[in-house]
PDB file of C-alpha atoms in Angstrom:
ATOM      1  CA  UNK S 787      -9.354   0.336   4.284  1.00  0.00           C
ATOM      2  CA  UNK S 788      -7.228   3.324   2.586  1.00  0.00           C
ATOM      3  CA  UNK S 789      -7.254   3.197  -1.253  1.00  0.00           C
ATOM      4  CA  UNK S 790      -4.466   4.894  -3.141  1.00  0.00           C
ATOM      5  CA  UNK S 791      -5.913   6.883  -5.692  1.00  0.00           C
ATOM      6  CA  UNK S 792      -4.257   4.732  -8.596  1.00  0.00           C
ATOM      7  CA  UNK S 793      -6.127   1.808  -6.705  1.00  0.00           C
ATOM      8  CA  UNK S 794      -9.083   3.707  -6.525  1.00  0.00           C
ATOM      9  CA  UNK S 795      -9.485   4.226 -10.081  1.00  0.00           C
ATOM     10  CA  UNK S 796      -8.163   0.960 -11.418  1.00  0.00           C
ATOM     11  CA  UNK S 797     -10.919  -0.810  -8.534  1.00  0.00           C
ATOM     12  CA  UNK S 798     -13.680   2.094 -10.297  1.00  0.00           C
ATOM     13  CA  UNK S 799     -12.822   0.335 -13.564  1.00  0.00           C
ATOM     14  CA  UNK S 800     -12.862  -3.208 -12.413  1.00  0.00           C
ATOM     15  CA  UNK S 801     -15.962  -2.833 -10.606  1.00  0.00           C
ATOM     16  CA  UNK S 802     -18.366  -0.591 -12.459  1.00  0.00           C
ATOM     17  CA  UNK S 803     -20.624  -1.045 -14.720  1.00  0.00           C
ATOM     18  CA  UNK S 804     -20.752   1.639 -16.783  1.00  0.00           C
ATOM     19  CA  UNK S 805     -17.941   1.982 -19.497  1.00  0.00           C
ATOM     20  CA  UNK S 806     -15.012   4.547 -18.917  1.00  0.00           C
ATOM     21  CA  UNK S 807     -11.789   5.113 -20.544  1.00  0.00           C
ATOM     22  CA  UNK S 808      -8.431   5.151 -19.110  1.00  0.00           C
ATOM     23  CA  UNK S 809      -5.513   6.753 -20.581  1.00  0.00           C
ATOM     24  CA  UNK S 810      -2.168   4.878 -19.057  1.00  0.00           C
ATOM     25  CA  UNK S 811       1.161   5.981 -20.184  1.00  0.00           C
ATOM     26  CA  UNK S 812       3.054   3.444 -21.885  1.00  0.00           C
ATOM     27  CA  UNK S 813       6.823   2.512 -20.932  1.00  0.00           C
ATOM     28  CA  UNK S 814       7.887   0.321 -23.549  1.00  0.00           C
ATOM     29  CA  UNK S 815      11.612   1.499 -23.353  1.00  0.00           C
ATOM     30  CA  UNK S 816      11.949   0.381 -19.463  1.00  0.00           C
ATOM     31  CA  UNK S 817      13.120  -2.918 -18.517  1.00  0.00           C
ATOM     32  CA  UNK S 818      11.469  -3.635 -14.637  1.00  0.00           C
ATOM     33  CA  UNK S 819      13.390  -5.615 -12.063  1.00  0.00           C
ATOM     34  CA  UNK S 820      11.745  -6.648  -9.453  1.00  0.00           C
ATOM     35  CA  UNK S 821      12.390  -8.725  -5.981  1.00  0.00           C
ATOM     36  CA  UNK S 822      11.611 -12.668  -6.302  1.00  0.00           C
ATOM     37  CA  UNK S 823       8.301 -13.165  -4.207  1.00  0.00           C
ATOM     38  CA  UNK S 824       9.173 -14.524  -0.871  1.00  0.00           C
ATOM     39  CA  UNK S 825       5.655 -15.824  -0.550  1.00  0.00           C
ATOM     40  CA  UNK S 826       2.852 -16.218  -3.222  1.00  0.00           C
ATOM     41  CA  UNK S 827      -0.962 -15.970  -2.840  1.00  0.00           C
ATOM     42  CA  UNK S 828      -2.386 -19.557  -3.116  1.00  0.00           C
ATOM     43  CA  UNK S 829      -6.096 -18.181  -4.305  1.00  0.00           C
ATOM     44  CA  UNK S 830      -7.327 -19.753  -7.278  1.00  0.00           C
ATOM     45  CA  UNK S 831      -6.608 -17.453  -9.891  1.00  0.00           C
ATOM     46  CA  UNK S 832      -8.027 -19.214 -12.664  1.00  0.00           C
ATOM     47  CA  UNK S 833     -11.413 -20.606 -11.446  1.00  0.00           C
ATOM     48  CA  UNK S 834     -12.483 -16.823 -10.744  1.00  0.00           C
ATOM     49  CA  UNK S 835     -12.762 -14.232 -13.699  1.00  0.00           C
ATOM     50  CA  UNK S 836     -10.855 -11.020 -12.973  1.00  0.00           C
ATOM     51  CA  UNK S 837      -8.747 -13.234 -10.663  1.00  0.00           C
ATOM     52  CA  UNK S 838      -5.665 -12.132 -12.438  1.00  0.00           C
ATOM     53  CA  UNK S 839      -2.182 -12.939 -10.896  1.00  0.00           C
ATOM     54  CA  UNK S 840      -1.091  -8.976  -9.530  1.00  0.00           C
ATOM     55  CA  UNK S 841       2.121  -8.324 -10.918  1.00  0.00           C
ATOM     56  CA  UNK S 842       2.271  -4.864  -9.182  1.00  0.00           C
ATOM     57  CA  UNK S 843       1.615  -3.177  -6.018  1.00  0.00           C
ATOM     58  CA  UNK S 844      -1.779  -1.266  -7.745  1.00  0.00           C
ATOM     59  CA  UNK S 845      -3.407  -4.935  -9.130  1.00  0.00           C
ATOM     60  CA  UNK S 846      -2.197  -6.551  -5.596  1.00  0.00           C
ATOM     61  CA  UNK S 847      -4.421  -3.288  -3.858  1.00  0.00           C
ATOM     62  CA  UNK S 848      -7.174  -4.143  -6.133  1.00  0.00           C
ATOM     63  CA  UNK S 849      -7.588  -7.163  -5.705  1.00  0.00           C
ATOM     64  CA  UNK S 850      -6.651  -7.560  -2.094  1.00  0.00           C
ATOM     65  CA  UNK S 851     -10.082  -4.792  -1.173  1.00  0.00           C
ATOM     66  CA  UNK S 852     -11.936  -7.095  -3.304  1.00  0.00           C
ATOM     67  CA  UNK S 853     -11.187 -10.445  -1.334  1.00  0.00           C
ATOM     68  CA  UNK S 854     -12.003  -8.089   1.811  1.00  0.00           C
ATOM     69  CA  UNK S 855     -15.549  -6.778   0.300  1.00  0.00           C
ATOM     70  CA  UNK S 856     -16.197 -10.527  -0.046  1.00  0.00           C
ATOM     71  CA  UNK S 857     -15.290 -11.077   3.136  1.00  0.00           C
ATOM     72  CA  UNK S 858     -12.002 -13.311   2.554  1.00  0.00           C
ATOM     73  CA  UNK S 859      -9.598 -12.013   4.916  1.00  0.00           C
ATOM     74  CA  UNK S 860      -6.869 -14.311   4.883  1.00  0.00           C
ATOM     75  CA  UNK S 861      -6.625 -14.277   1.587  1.00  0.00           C
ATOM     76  CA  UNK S 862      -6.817 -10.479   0.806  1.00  0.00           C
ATOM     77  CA  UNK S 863      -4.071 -10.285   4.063  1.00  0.00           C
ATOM     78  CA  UNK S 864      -2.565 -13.009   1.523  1.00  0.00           C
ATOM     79  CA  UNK S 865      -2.060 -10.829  -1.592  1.00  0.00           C
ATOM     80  CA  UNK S 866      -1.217  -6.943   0.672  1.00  0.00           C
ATOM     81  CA  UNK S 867       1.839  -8.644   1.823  1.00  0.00           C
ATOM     82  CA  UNK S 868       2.655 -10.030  -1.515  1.00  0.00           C
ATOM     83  CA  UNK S 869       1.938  -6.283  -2.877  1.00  0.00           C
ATOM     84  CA  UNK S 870       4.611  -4.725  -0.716  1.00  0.00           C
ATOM     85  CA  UNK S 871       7.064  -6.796  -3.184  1.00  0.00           C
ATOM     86  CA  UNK S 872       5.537  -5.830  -6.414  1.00  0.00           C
ATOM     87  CA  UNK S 873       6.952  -3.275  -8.280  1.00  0.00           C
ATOM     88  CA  UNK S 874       5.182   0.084  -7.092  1.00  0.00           C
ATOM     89  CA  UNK S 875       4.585   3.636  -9.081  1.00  0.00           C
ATOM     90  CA  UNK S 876       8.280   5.215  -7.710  1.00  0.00           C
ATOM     91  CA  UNK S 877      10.779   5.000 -10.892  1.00  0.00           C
ATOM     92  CA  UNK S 878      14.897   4.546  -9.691  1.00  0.00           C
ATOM     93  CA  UNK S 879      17.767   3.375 -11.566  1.00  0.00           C
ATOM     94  CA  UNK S 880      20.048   0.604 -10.150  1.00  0.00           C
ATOM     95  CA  UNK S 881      23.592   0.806 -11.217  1.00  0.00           C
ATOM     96  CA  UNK S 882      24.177  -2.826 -12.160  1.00  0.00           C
ATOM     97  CA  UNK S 883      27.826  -3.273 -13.397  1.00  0.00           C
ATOM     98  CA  UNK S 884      30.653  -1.126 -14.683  1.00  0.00           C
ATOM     99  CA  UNK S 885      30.572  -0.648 -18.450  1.00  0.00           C
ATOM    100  CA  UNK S 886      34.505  -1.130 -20.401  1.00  0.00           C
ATOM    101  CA  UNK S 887      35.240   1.837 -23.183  1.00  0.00           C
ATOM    102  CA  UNK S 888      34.851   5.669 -23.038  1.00  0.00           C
ATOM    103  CA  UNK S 889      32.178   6.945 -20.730  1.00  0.00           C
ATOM    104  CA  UNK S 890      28.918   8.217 -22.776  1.00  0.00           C
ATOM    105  CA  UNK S 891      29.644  11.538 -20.568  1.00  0.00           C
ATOM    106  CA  UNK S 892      32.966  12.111 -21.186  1.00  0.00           C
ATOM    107  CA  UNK S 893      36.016  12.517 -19.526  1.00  0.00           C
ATOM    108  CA  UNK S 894      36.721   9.006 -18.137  1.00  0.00           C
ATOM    109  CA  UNK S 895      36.772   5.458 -18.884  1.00  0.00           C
ATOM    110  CA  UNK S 896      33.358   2.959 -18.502  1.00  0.00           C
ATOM    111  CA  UNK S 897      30.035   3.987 -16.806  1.00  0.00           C
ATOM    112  CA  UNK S 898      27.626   2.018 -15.542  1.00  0.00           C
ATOM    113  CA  UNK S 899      24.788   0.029 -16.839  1.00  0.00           C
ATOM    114  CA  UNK S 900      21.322   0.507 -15.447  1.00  0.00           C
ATOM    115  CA  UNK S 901      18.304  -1.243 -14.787  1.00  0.00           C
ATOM    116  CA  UNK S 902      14.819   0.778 -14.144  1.00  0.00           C
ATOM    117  CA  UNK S 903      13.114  -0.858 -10.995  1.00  0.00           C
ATOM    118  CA  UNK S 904       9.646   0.511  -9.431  1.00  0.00           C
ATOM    119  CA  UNK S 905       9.287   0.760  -5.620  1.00  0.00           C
ATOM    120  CA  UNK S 906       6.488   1.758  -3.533  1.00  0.00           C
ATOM    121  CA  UNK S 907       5.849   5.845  -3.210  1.00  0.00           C
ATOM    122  CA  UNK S 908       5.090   7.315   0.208  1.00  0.00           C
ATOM    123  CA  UNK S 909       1.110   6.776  -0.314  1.00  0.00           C
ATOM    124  CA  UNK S 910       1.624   3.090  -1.556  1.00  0.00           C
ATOM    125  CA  UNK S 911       3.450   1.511   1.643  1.00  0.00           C
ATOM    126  CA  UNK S 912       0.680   3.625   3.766  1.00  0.00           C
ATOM    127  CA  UNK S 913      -2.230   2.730   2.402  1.00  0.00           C
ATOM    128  CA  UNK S 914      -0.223  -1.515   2.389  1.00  0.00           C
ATOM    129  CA  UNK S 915       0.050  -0.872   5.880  1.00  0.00           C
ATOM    130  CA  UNK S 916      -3.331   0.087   6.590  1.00  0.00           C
ATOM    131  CA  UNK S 917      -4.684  -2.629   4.710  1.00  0.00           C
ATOM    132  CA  UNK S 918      -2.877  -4.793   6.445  1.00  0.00           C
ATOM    133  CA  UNK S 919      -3.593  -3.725   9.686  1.00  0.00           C
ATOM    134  CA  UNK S 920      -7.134  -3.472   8.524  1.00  0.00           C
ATOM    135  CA  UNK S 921      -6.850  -7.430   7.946  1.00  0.00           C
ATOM    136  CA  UNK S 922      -5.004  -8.682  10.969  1.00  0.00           C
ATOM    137  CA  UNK S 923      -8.040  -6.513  12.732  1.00  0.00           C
ATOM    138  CA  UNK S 924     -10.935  -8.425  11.354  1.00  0.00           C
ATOM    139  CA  UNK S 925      -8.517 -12.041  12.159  1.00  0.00           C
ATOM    140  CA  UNK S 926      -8.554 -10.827  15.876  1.00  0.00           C
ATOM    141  CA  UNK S 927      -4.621 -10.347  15.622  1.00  0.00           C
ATOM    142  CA  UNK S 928      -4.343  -7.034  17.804  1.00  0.00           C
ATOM    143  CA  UNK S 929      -0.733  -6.441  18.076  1.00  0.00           C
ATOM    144  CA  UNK S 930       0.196  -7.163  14.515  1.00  0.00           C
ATOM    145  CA  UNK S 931      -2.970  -4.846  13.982  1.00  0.00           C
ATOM    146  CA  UNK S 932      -1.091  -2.306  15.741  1.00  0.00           C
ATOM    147  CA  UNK S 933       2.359  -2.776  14.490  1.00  0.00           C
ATOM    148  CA  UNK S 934       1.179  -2.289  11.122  1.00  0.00           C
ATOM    149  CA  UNK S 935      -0.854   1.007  11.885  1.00  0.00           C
ATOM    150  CA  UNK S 936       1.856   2.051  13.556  1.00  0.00           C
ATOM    151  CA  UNK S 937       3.902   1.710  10.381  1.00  0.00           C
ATOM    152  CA  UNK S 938       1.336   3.264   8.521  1.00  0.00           C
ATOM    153  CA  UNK S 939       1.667   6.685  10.736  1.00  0.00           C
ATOM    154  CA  UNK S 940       5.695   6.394  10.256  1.00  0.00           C
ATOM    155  CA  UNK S 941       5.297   6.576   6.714  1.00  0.00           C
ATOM    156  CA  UNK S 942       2.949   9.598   6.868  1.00  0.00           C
ATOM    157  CA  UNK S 943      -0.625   8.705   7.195  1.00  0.00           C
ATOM    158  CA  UNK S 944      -1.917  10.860   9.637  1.00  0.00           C
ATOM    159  CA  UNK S 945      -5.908  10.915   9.201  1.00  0.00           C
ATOM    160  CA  UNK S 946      -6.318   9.301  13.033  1.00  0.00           C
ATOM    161  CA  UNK S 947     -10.192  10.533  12.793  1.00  0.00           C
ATOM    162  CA  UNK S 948     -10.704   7.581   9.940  1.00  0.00           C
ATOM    163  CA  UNK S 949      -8.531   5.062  12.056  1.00  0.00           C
ATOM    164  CA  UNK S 950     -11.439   5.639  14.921  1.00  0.00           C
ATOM    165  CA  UNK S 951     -14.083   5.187  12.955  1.00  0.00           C
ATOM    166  CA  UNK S 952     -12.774   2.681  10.055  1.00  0.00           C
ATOM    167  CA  UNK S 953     -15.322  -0.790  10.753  1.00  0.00           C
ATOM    168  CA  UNK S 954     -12.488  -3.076   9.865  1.00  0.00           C
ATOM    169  CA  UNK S 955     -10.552  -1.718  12.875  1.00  0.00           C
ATOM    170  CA  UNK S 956     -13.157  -2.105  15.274  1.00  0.00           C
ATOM    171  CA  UNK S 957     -11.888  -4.861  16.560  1.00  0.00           C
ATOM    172  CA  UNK S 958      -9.024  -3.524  17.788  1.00  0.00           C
ATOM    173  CA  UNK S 959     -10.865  -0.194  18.436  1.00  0.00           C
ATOM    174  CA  UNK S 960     -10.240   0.012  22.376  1.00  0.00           C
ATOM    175  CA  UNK S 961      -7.462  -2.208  23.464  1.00  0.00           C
ATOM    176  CA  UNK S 962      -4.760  -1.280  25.797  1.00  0.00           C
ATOM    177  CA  UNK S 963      -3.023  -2.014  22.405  1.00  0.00           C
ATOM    178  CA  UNK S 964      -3.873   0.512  20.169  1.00  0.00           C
ATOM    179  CA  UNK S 965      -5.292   3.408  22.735  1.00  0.00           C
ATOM    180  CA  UNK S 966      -1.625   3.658  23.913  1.00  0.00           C
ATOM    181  CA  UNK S 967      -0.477   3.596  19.939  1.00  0.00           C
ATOM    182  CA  UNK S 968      -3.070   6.429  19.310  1.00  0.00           C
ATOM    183  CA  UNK S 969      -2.250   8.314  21.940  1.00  0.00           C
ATOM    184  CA  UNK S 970       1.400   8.265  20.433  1.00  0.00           C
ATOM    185  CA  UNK S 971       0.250  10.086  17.239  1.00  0.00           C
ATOM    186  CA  UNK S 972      -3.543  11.492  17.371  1.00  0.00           C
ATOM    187  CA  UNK S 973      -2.835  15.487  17.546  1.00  0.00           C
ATOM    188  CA  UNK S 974      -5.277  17.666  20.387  1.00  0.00           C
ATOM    189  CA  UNK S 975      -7.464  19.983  19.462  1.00  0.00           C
ATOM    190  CA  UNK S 976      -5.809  22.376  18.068  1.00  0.00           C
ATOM    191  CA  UNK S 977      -5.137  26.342  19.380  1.00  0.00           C
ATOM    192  CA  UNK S 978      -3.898  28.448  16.702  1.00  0.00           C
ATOM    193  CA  UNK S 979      -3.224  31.206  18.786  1.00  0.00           C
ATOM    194  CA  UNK S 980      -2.961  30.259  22.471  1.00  0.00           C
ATOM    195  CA  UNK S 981      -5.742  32.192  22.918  1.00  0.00           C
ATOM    196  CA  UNK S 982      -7.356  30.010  25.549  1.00  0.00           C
ATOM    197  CA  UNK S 983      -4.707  29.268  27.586  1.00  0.00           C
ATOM    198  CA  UNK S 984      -1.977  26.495  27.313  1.00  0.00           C
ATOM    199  CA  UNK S 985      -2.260  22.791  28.178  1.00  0.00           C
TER     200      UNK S 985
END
């Protein structure tokens, strides 16, 4: 499993015992538009404490490594894909509609309104995709295993020495499957200056 350092911290916080203090920026002034869920986690939320709802990507992460610690795949496989549609840590305006009356810049008539809406930054949809390919591993699911690591190394993860050694991949680990996918993107050794010849 790949932990985001936001998730990192925020799981620290959730899972330790000793006391620490966060300091989290506030955005009171931003209104957040997200996607309607496509899907939604079917987990019990309120029989378990801690079981919060996610409403972002980060709380999704959290509690989606959790459900895998305790060894409830489907569920945690559950709540990743429902992350990927949670508003993530990447800040964007949307223009929404065209404004009537002088433009606030100048020059012309109207503008536009906009809406702040949070995506998922580069490290966000790799470390989804790696916990989702971490998940379909441990189901047995190799090719949907694959796809997602796959779309893990498109959006930049590139640490192929964990993907070898990660336990919730070994069951993948060795199919025709994911050799030829590895083969695809695991870098030689490297040799800096050709200095022992060229392969």
């Amino acid at each position: 499993m790949v932990f985001s350092t936001k998730a990192l911290l925020s799981f620290l916080l959730l899972s330790s015992t000793n006391a620490f203090v966060a300091f989290v920026p506030q955005q009171t002034s931003l209104k957040v538009a997200s996607p309607p869920l496509l899907s939604s986690y079917e987990g019990d939320y309120e029989q378990e404490p801690m079981m919060a709802k996610p409403t972002t990507f980060r709380e999704s992460e959290v509690l989606g490594l959790r459900l895998m610690q305790e060894g409830r795949t489907e569920e945690a496989l559950q709540v990743f894909q429902q992350g990927m549609r949670l508003p993530g840590s990447r800040p964007d305006v949307v223009r929404t509609k065209t404004l009537s009356g002088p433009s606030p810049v100048g020059g012309s008539f109207g503008g536009l309104e906009g809406n702040w809406v949070f995506s998922l930054d580069e490290f966000e949809t790799q470390a989804a995709h790696y916990n989702i390919a971490c998940a379909f591993a441990r189901l047995g699911n190799v090719q949907e295993s694959v796809n997602n690591l796959q779309l893990a190394f498109q959006a930049g993860f590139d640490n192929y020495a964990t993907v070898r050694v990660d336990p919730d991949l070994q069951g993948i680990s060795g199919t025709p499957e994911f050799e030829d996918m590895m083969s695809q993107y695991e870098r030689k050794f490297p040799n800096p200056f050709g200095l022992f010849g060229k392969k």
